[in-house]
């Protein structure tokens, strides 16, 4: 599952969405070995369940004569955008964990390039065609998640369509997240825009609000409330059962529903910073991440889906991690110039006092 | 320790020749220490607060290199933010606006709603906090000092922990509904709602009210009460005429602080109330998170203006209503067990018993739920989450957050911040209790760190300190442990000021004047005469400064550079995963460590010193 927005989420304990801190030793060179500095979100290296960071670092260092240093500023990609805006050097070579809407924000805010074109990255041709999201080919997808409903099957059966959520018997049954600050909340909002169009989604949300949808701050706020039985359905990831199974929880209480048989895809990409000190090592790392065995390992450890067709996954992986019959997503061009406005309009309607 | 200080200063012994240079130096230090400390305080404020914050606020009025009030005007005339008031500012006829403001479907706007929930939160916090202060200040019972020390514990709890505790306590399947169900009542649907936000704010702020009020109540002079009684005043009359005038400024002060805090509230709203109840700060975070600095900063300035006007109003009022007192001898505390079974003895104790039941539900149940959450897994009780902490400590990679360094750093930063904030706070208290024109303004400016939006401070620190400033071709950047301590001290000293200043102001001026007439420099008069008399307030201020440092999250995260500067709240944040278990276990570590620290602070400070 994609845990990145637990931390940028404006709700929950994430009391700061805009703070830069560096955990990880300071970049520099040690003993003649090159140092590759990779910026990423902190749960990639530090989550309590499983995170691929430590494994990726040692696997990469074993093979290449490079020190990999993780850098996890607490406001994530914004940290680098702000450094660029302030004219301060960027110490990282690569960013891992870039969403399409992140990229839209980068390009909206900065005149000069933050990222360089990816160029020739071995393995890139294996990426599933639907996942490439950068028209300028800077970002290379390395995994993807799908947003779905998770519901307690012992309490209810989730509706099969968006309209079904408006039924009287679903009143007060759904918990979603603030699209302004949470990746799942944003994906769910974008899915409704995909479904009802930019002219119709606000009406749909007005109906949803009448049916007492609860919109909490972050994914962890919402999931915590759902776990406590506040409501039987929550917007979450389609890999939910992987975690539930690890904990020995009753899978009947963790059912997945893809509304309209669709799941909103949230690909994550990596990109080399334009003024990277180690652009070659950074590209080496990108193609390393796209190898079939590494793709499988990242997918399992990050509990996401691989980005490539050729990924080597354990046989039982697909049993618990569900892929939607029809993945949907907005392209970079569709998001560009629209996503902030869509969210602002939603916020103004939903919070109107 | 002040008593040692008194002993070593009061001794006229050994006026030997060889001590003369030492004494001269000491005298010089004493003479210049207050101005020097004042200058240091100002410098620190400018570097870690005013300059960084100003860099962000400039964004509100300078857009694309040009000064403009366009962004401001946009917010002020937008009914979404200011409700019906915006229409007035937009130039609509006042009568029509008043008419619609009186209609049932009037719009409060985000600003109006934020003020509304802050007002509700303040009323509830005061209603919960003052009885606790009464209990702690006026009754003696086993464990009183421990409870008093622990009153500010809620203050340091990260909102995610509070949300966990609240869902487990007040949620649909929570303890409260189980208890109500057992007696055939309920269930009540409390979450998410405005009520839940207000109760959570009381959880955070009632302890603040209680602690500040207790400090004032404990400084009430017993002889004045006894004089009143000997002149024939009944206990109620003596309370109304002698005790209350010295206590209620503290109640008002803590109410003003509560309003300011709850006005700037944000994570609790989104965790327990939902986006329908979004406050100004939620939008400030959203806008700045989306890098829309101009709107974000302008909105934060509107927020700041309202908070500061309120503080300014309060401070003017405080300055005009200082009650002079000697403040020499505390009142005797009554035993909690009634000495006789008369109505007059029983009535307040029955009231306190009812209060205790409410406090148990409000304070103890959520904290107990957090502890329980840290011990429970899908198959019942488990130590797995604590085992995770141990494993992480033993095998965590260098780039991962580990529990022990987090505990150690929190304590180190806390003690260091306390050591800086306490002198700062006392110096500012002295400066703002002198009589001069515009002192309320100085006081308000000194209080600004309390009311500036957290994200603005964070962004300011990032751009102003971490990224640095170009000075003559060099980039001056500040980060790391010293900067963290400085930022914590700047955030914490206003508490010291707000608890200590009213006490200092109410002291009889003749005490200081006598000391000065006897040759004591200002600093020595302060240390030997004034501070011992307001000691409960100094201890409360110290506890607040420490608590603020331990609970602080955003500026720590911004200023930490390199490994090894993370604190307990950051560790909690890092350990939040799909399961909250490891985070709640770390939260319990935070609870235990900070409880121990508060007990230690109060123990070291002594229950009471004075004349």
PDB file of N, CA, C and O in Angstrom, chain B residues 361-419:
ATOM      1  N   UNK B 361     -13.813  10.523  33.088  1.00  0.00           N
ATOM      2  CA  UNK B 361     -14.234  10.199  31.722  1.00  0.00           C
ATOM      3  C   UNK B 361     -13.434  11.026  30.711  1.00  0.00           C
ATOM      4  O   UNK B 361     -12.956  10.513  29.707  1.00  0.00           O
ATOM      5  N   UNK B 362     -13.263  12.311  31.031  1.00  0.00           N
ATOM      6  CA  UNK B 362     -12.640  13.208  30.053  1.00  0.00           C
ATOM      7  C   UNK B 362     -11.139  12.996  29.922  1.00  0.00           C
ATOM      8  O   UNK B 362     -10.598  12.977  28.817  1.00  0.00           O
ATOM      9  N   UNK B 363     -10.449  12.851  31.064  1.00  0.00           N
ATOM     10  CA  UNK B 363      -8.986  12.808  31.005  1.00  0.00           C
ATOM     11  C   UNK B 363      -8.438  11.391  31.101  1.00  0.00           C
ATOM     12  O   UNK B 363      -7.546  11.007  30.356  1.00  0.00           O
ATOM     13  N   UNK B 364      -8.945  10.651  32.058  1.00  0.00           N
ATOM     14  CA  UNK B 364      -8.319   9.355  32.331  1.00  0.00           C
ATOM     15  C   UNK B 364      -8.704   8.326  31.273  1.00  0.00           C
ATOM     16  O   UNK B 364      -7.855   7.570  30.796  1.00  0.00           O
ATOM     17  N   UNK B 365      -9.986   8.326  30.885  1.00  0.00           N
ATOM     18  CA  UNK B 365     -10.414   7.291  29.934  1.00  0.00           C
ATOM     19  C   UNK B 365      -9.663   7.361  28.598  1.00  0.00           C
ATOM     20  O   UNK B 365      -9.169   6.333  28.140  1.00  0.00           O
ATOM     21  N   UNK B 366      -9.527   8.542  27.978  1.00  0.00           N
ATOM     22  CA  UNK B 366      -8.787   8.552  26.707  1.00  0.00           C
ATOM     23  C   UNK B 366      -7.330   8.111  26.871  1.00  0.00           C
ATOM     24  O   UNK B 366      -6.799   7.385  26.028  1.00  0.00           O
ATOM     25  N   UNK B 367      -6.701   8.536  27.978  1.00  0.00           N
ATOM     26  CA  UNK B 367      -5.296   8.155  28.161  1.00  0.00           C
ATOM     27  C   UNK B 367      -5.202   6.653  28.407  1.00  0.00           C
ATOM     28  O   UNK B 367      -4.340   5.960  27.852  1.00  0.00           O
ATOM     29  N   UNK B 368      -6.127   6.130  29.227  1.00  0.00           N
ATOM     30  CA  UNK B 368      -6.134   4.685  29.467  1.00  0.00           C
ATOM     31  C   UNK B 368      -6.365   3.934  28.154  1.00  0.00           C
ATOM     32  O   UNK B 368      -5.769   2.879  27.913  1.00  0.00           O
ATOM     33  N   UNK B 369      -7.229   4.495  27.294  1.00  0.00           N
ATOM     34  CA  UNK B 369      -7.496   3.843  26.007  1.00  0.00           C
ATOM     35  C   UNK B 369      -6.253   3.802  25.130  1.00  0.00           C
ATOM     36  O   UNK B 369      -6.019   2.828  24.424  1.00  0.00           O
ATOM     37  N   UNK B 370      -5.457   4.894  25.181  1.00  0.00           N
ATOM     38  CA  UNK B 370      -4.213   4.899  24.408  1.00  0.00           C
ATOM     39  C   UNK B 370      -3.302   3.790  24.896  1.00  0.00           C
ATOM     40  O   UNK B 370      -2.700   3.066  24.101  1.00  0.00           O
ATOM     41  N   UNK B 371      -3.186   3.685  26.221  1.00  0.00           N
ATOM     42  CA  UNK B 371      -2.318   2.651  26.782  1.00  0.00           C
ATOM     43  C   UNK B 371      -2.843   1.280  26.368  1.00  0.00           C
ATOM     44  O   UNK B 371      -2.088   0.399  25.959  1.00  0.00           O
ATOM     45  N   UNK B 372      -4.159   1.127  26.446  1.00  0.00           N
ATOM     46  CA  UNK B 372      -4.751  -0.160  26.078  1.00  0.00           C
ATOM     47  C   UNK B 372      -4.488  -0.479  24.602  1.00  0.00           C
ATOM     48  O   UNK B 372      -4.146  -1.609  24.249  1.00  0.00           O
ATOM     49  N   UNK B 373      -4.626   0.558  23.765  1.00  0.00           N
ATOM     50  CA  UNK B 373      -4.386   0.340  22.326  1.00  0.00           C
ATOM     51  C   UNK B 373      -2.955  -0.143  22.073  1.00  0.00           C
ATOM     52  O   UNK B 373      -2.708  -0.943  21.174  1.00  0.00           O
ATOM     53  N   UNK B 374      -2.023   0.332  22.893  1.00  0.00           N
ATOM     54  CA  UNK B 374      -0.630  -0.066  22.684  1.00  0.00           C
ATOM     55  C   UNK B 374      -0.399  -1.512  23.098  1.00  0.00           C
ATOM     56  O   UNK B 374       0.618  -2.105  22.761  1.00  0.00           O
ATOM     57  N   UNK B 375      -1.345  -2.058  23.850  1.00  0.00           N
ATOM     58  CA  UNK B 375      -1.178  -3.423  24.369  1.00  0.00           C
ATOM     59  C   UNK B 375      -2.085  -4.424  23.680  1.00  0.00           C
ATOM     60  O   UNK B 375      -2.120  -5.591  24.069  1.00  0.00           O
ATOM     61  N   UNK B 376      -2.855  -3.961  22.674  1.00  0.00           N
ATOM     62  CA  UNK B 376      -3.796  -4.909  22.102  1.00  0.00           C
ATOM     63  C   UNK B 376      -3.523  -5.157  20.628  1.00  0.00           C
ATOM     64  O   UNK B 376      -3.081  -4.281  19.890  1.00  0.00           O
ATOM     65  N   UNK B 377      -3.741  -6.402  20.229  1.00  0.00           N
ATOM     66  CA  UNK B 377      -3.614  -6.815  18.839  1.00  0.00           C
ATOM     67  C   UNK B 377      -4.892  -7.533  18.450  1.00  0.00           C
ATOM     68  O   UNK B 377      -5.849  -7.533  19.217  1.00  0.00           O
ATOM     69  N   UNK B 378      -4.909  -8.129  17.271  1.00  0.00           N
ATOM     70  CA  UNK B 378      -6.139  -8.821  16.842  1.00  0.00           C
ATOM     71  C   UNK B 378      -6.524  -9.998  17.748  1.00  0.00           C
ATOM     72  O   UNK B 378      -7.696 -10.356  17.845  1.00  0.00           O
ATOM     73  N   UNK B 379      -5.523 -10.580  18.422  1.00  0.00           N
ATOM     74  CA  UNK B 379      -5.839 -11.733  19.276  1.00  0.00           C
ATOM     75  C   UNK B 379      -5.775 -11.387  20.751  1.00  0.00           C
ATOM     76  O   UNK B 379      -5.346 -12.192  21.578  1.00  0.00           O
ATOM     77  N   UNK B 380      -6.155 -10.188  21.099  1.00  0.00           N
ATOM     78  CA  UNK B 380      -6.159  -9.828  22.513  1.00  0.00           C
ATOM     79  C   UNK B 380      -4.873  -9.135  22.914  1.00  0.00           C
ATOM     80  O   UNK B 380      -4.197  -8.523  22.091  1.00  0.00           O
ATOM     81  N   UNK B 381      -4.563  -9.232  24.219  1.00  0.00           N
ATOM     82  CA  UNK B 381      -3.419  -8.489  24.738  1.00  0.00           C
ATOM     83  C   UNK B 381      -2.106  -9.019  24.167  1.00  0.00           C
ATOM     84  O   UNK B 381      -1.938 -10.222  23.992  1.00  0.00           O
ATOM     85  N   UNK B 382      -1.198  -8.083  23.889  1.00  0.00           N
ATOM     86  CA  UNK B 382       0.087  -8.475  23.317  1.00  0.00           C
ATOM     87  C   UNK B 382       1.141  -7.429  23.628  1.00  0.00           C
ATOM     88  O   UNK B 382       0.828  -6.262  23.833  1.00  0.00           O
ATOM     89  N   UNK B 383       2.369  -7.881  23.691  1.00  0.00           N
ATOM     90  CA  UNK B 383       3.468  -6.932  23.866  1.00  0.00           C
ATOM     91  C   UNK B 383       4.183  -6.684  22.537  1.00  0.00           C
ATOM     92  O   UNK B 383       5.254  -6.091  22.503  1.00  0.00           O
ATOM     93  N   UNK B 384       3.548  -7.131  21.450  1.00  0.00           N
ATOM     94  CA  UNK B 384       4.204  -7.078  20.143  1.00  0.00           C
ATOM     95  C   UNK B 384       4.652  -5.663  19.774  1.00  0.00           C
ATOM     96  O   UNK B 384       5.706  -5.473  19.177  1.00  0.00           O
ATOM     97  N   UNK B 385       3.832  -4.662  20.118  1.00  0.00           N
ATOM     98  CA  UNK B 385       4.169  -3.299  19.713  1.00  0.00           C
ATOM     99  C   UNK B 385       5.400  -2.794  20.453  1.00  0.00           C
ATOM    100  O   UNK B 385       6.203  -2.052  19.894  1.00  0.00           O
ATOM    101  N   UNK B 386       5.535  -3.205  21.708  1.00  0.00           N
ATOM    102  CA  UNK B 386       6.730  -2.805  22.452  1.00  0.00           C
ATOM    103  C   UNK B 386       7.940  -3.596  21.958  1.00  0.00           C
ATOM    104  O   UNK B 386       9.053  -3.101  21.940  1.00  0.00           O
ATOM    105  N   UNK B 387       7.657  -4.845  21.541  1.00  0.00           N
ATOM    106  CA  UNK B 387       8.736  -5.640  20.975  1.00  0.00           C
ATOM    107  C   UNK B 387       9.261  -4.962  19.702  1.00  0.00           C
ATOM    108  O   UNK B 387      10.453  -4.941  19.448  1.00  0.00           O
ATOM    109  N   UNK B 388       8.337  -4.383  18.946  1.00  0.00           N
ATOM    110  CA  UNK B 388       8.762  -3.651  17.747  1.00  0.00           C
ATOM    111  C   UNK B 388       9.740  -2.538  18.123  1.00  0.00           C
ATOM    112  O   UNK B 388      10.761  -2.352  17.469  1.00  0.00           O
ATOM    113  N   UNK B 389       9.406  -1.808  19.203  1.00  0.00           N
ATOM    114  CA  UNK B 389      10.295  -0.716  19.613  1.00  0.00           C
ATOM    115  C   UNK B 389      11.677  -1.254  19.970  1.00  0.00           C
ATOM    116  O   UNK B 389      12.698  -0.683  19.593  1.00  0.00           O
ATOM    117  N   UNK B 390      11.696  -2.379  20.711  1.00  0.00           N
ATOM    118  CA  UNK B 390      12.983  -2.950  21.109  1.00  0.00           C
ATOM    119  C   UNK B 390      13.775  -3.409  19.883  1.00  0.00           C
ATOM    120  O   UNK B 390      14.977  -3.182  19.783  1.00  0.00           O
ATOM    121  N   UNK B 391      13.066  -4.061  18.969  1.00  0.00           N
ATOM    122  CA  UNK B 391      13.748  -4.536  17.762  1.00  0.00           C
ATOM    123  C   UNK B 391      14.302  -3.375  16.949  1.00  0.00           C
ATOM    124  O   UNK B 391      15.412  -3.423  16.443  1.00  0.00           O
ATOM    125  N   UNK B 392      13.475  -2.330  16.841  1.00  0.00           N
ATOM    126  CA  UNK B 392      13.922  -1.177  16.081  1.00  0.00           C
ATOM    127  C   UNK B 392      15.143  -0.544  16.737  1.00  0.00           C
ATOM    128  O   UNK B 392      16.087  -0.134  16.072  1.00  0.00           O
ATOM    129  N   UNK B 393      15.120  -0.529  18.070  1.00  0.00           N
ATOM    130  CA  UNK B 393      16.263   0.011  18.787  1.00  0.00           C
ATOM    131  C   UNK B 393      17.510  -0.839  18.506  1.00  0.00           C
ATOM    132  O   UNK B 393      18.594  -0.317  18.265  1.00  0.00           O
ATOM    133  N   UNK B 394      17.324  -2.169  18.513  1.00  0.00           N
ATOM    134  CA  UNK B 394      18.476  -3.063  18.385  1.00  0.00           C
ATOM    135  C   UNK B 394      18.972  -3.147  16.942  1.00  0.00           C
ATOM    136  O   UNK B 394      20.174  -3.137  16.699  1.00  0.00           O
ATOM    137  N   UNK B 395      18.052  -3.234  15.989  1.00  0.00           N
ATOM    138  CA  UNK B 395      18.485  -3.549  14.629  1.00  0.00           C
ATOM    139  C   UNK B 395      18.198  -2.454  13.609  1.00  0.00           C
ATOM    140  O   UNK B 395      18.494  -2.624  12.441  1.00  0.00           O
ATOM    141  N   UNK B 396      17.583  -1.331  14.054  1.00  0.00           N
ATOM    142  CA  UNK B 396      17.227  -0.283  13.100  1.00  0.00           C
ATOM    143  C   UNK B 396      18.458   0.247  12.370  1.00  0.00           C
ATOM    144  O   UNK B 396      19.536   0.346  12.957  1.00  0.00           O
ATOM    145  N   UNK B 397      18.294   0.558  11.099  1.00  0.00           N
ATOM    146  CA  UNK B 397      19.402   1.104  10.330  1.00  0.00           C
ATOM    147  C   UNK B 397      19.701   2.518  10.804  1.00  0.00           C
ATOM    148  O   UNK B 397      18.871   3.155  11.457  1.00  0.00           O
ATOM    149  N   UNK B 398      20.881   2.997  10.450  1.00  0.00           N
ATOM    150  CA  UNK B 398      21.300   4.324  10.908  1.00  0.00           C
ATOM    151  C   UNK B 398      20.335   5.399  10.421  1.00  0.00           C
ATOM    152  O   UNK B 398      20.150   6.420  11.066  1.00  0.00           O
ATOM    153  N   UNK B 399      19.703   5.161   9.271  1.00  0.00           N
ATOM    154  CA  UNK B 399      18.822   6.202   8.736  1.00  0.00           C
ATOM    155  C   UNK B 399      17.396   6.063   9.250  1.00  0.00           C
ATOM    156  O   UNK B 399      16.516   6.802   8.848  1.00  0.00           O
ATOM    157  N   UNK B 400      17.175   5.093  10.137  1.00  0.00           N
ATOM    158  CA  UNK B 400      15.826   4.927  10.670  1.00  0.00           C
ATOM    159  C   UNK B 400      15.724   5.541  12.063  1.00  0.00           C
ATOM    160  O   UNK B 400      16.708   5.685  12.773  1.00  0.00           O
ATOM    161  N   UNK B 401      14.502   5.882  12.427  1.00  0.00           N
ATOM    162  CA  UNK B 401      14.249   6.490  13.729  1.00  0.00           C
ATOM    163  C   UNK B 401      14.182   5.386  14.787  1.00  0.00           C
ATOM    164  O   UNK B 401      13.486   4.399  14.605  1.00  0.00           O
ATOM    165  N   UNK B 402      14.950   5.554  15.856  1.00  0.00           N
ATOM    166  CA  UNK B 402      14.948   4.561  16.931  1.00  0.00           C
ATOM    167  C   UNK B 402      14.456   5.181  18.233  1.00  0.00           C
ATOM    168  O   UNK B 402      14.592   6.380  18.444  1.00  0.00           O
ATOM    169  N   UNK B 403      13.868   4.373  19.111  1.00  0.00           N
ATOM    170  CA  UNK B 403      13.207   4.924  20.299  1.00  0.00           C
ATOM    171  C   UNK B 403      14.137   5.647  21.284  1.00  0.00           C
ATOM    172  O   UNK B 403      13.817   6.748  21.726  1.00  0.00           O
ATOM    173  N   UNK B 404      15.283   5.019  21.606  1.00  0.00           N
ATOM    174  CA  UNK B 404      16.065   5.634  22.669  1.00  0.00           C
ATOM    175  C   UNK B 404      16.616   7.008  22.295  1.00  0.00           C
ATOM    176  O   UNK B 404      16.472   7.963  23.095  1.00  0.00           O
ATOM    177  N   UNK B 405      17.223   7.175  21.111  1.00  0.00           N
ATOM    178  CA  UNK B 405      17.677   8.530  20.770  1.00  0.00           C
ATOM    179  C   UNK B 405      16.531   9.544  20.804  1.00  0.00           C
ATOM    180  O   UNK B 405      16.739  10.710  21.176  1.00  0.00           O
ATOM    181  N   UNK B 406      15.323   9.090  20.451  1.00  0.00           N
ATOM    182  CA  UNK B 406      14.175  10.005  20.480  1.00  0.00           C
ATOM    183  C   UNK B 406      13.902  10.466  21.905  1.00  0.00           C
ATOM    184  O   UNK B 406      13.672  11.654  22.156  1.00  0.00           O
ATOM    185  N   UNK B 407      13.940   9.505  22.852  1.00  0.00           N
ATOM    186  CA  UNK B 407      13.709   9.854  24.260  1.00  0.00           C
ATOM    187  C   UNK B 407      14.807  10.804  24.735  1.00  0.00           C
ATOM    188  O   UNK B 407      14.535  11.861  25.325  1.00  0.00           O
ATOM    189  N   UNK B 408      16.048  10.425  24.434  1.00  0.00           N
ATOM    190  CA  UNK B 408      17.189  11.227  24.902  1.00  0.00           C
ATOM    191  C   UNK B 408      17.120  12.649  24.336  1.00  0.00           C
ATOM    192  O   UNK B 408      17.252  13.631  25.073  1.00  0.00           O
ATOM    193  N   UNK B 409      16.854  12.761  23.039  1.00  0.00           N
ATOM    194  CA  UNK B 409      16.797  14.095  22.429  1.00  0.00           C
ATOM    195  C   UNK B 409      15.663  14.921  23.008  1.00  0.00           C
ATOM    196  O   UNK B 409      15.823  16.104  23.273  1.00  0.00           O
ATOM    197  N   UNK B 410      14.501  14.300  23.192  1.00  0.00           N
ATOM    198  CA  UNK B 410      13.374  15.040  23.750  1.00  0.00           C
ATOM    199  C   UNK B 410      13.745  15.622  25.109  1.00  0.00           C
ATOM    200  O   UNK B 410      13.457  16.777  25.401  1.00  0.00           O
ATOM    201  N   UNK B 411      14.395  14.796  25.930  1.00  0.00           N
ATOM    202  CA  UNK B 411      14.760  15.274  27.266  1.00  0.00           C
ATOM    203  C   UNK B 411      15.820  16.371  27.178  1.00  0.00           C
ATOM    204  O   UNK B 411      15.704  17.400  27.852  1.00  0.00           O
ATOM    205  N   UNK B 412      16.832  16.152  26.342  1.00  0.00           N
ATOM    206  CA  UNK B 412      17.891  17.158  26.222  1.00  0.00           C
ATOM    207  C   UNK B 412      17.333  18.483  25.720  1.00  0.00           C
ATOM    208  O   UNK B 412      17.589  19.542  26.296  1.00  0.00           O
ATOM    209  N   UNK B 413      16.552  18.417  24.637  1.00  0.00           N
ATOM    210  CA  UNK B 413      15.973  19.652  24.082  1.00  0.00           C
ATOM    211  C   UNK B 413      15.060  20.302  25.115  1.00  0.00           C
ATOM    212  O   UNK B 413      15.033  21.521  25.251  1.00  0.00           O
ATOM    213  N   UNK B 414      14.304  19.475  25.826  1.00  0.00           N
ATOM    214  CA  UNK B 414      13.358  20.003  26.813  1.00  0.00           C
ATOM    215  C   UNK B 414      14.079  20.758  27.914  1.00  0.00           C
ATOM    216  O   UNK B 414      13.702  21.879  28.273  1.00  0.00           O
ATOM    217  N   UNK B 415      15.119  20.151  28.462  1.00  0.00           N
ATOM    218  CA  UNK B 415      15.855  20.789  29.551  1.00  0.00           C
ATOM    219  C   UNK B 415      16.545  22.057  29.046  1.00  0.00           C
ATOM    220  O   UNK B 415      16.495  23.110  29.692  1.00  0.00           O
ATOM    221  N   UNK B 416      17.155  21.963  27.859  1.00  0.00           N
ATOM    222  CA  UNK B 416      17.850  23.134  27.326  1.00  0.00           C
ATOM    223  C   UNK B 416      16.862  24.256  27.016  1.00  0.00           C
ATOM    224  O   UNK B 416      17.117  25.429  27.321  1.00  0.00           O
ATOM    225  N   UNK B 417      15.728  23.903  26.434  1.00  0.00           N
ATOM    226  CA  UNK B 417      14.724  24.927  26.108  1.00  0.00           C
ATOM    227  C   UNK B 417      14.214  25.573  27.388  1.00  0.00           C
ATOM    228  O   UNK B 417      13.997  26.790  27.447  1.00  0.00           O
ATOM    229  N   UNK B 418      14.027  24.753  28.412  1.00  0.00           N
ATOM    230  CA  UNK B 418      13.589  25.282  29.704  1.00  0.00           C
ATOM    231  C   UNK B 418      14.614  26.261  30.250  1.00  0.00           C
ATOM    232  O   UNK B 418      14.272  27.349  30.726  1.00  0.00           O
ATOM    233  N   UNK B 419      15.893  25.889  30.140  1.00  0.00           N
ATOM    234  CA  UNK B 419      16.956  26.740  30.681  1.00  0.00           C
ATOM    235  C   UNK B 419      17.023  28.076  29.946  1.00  0.00           C
ATOM    236  O   UNK B 419      17.431  29.083  30.513  1.00  0.00           O
TER     237      UNK B 419
END
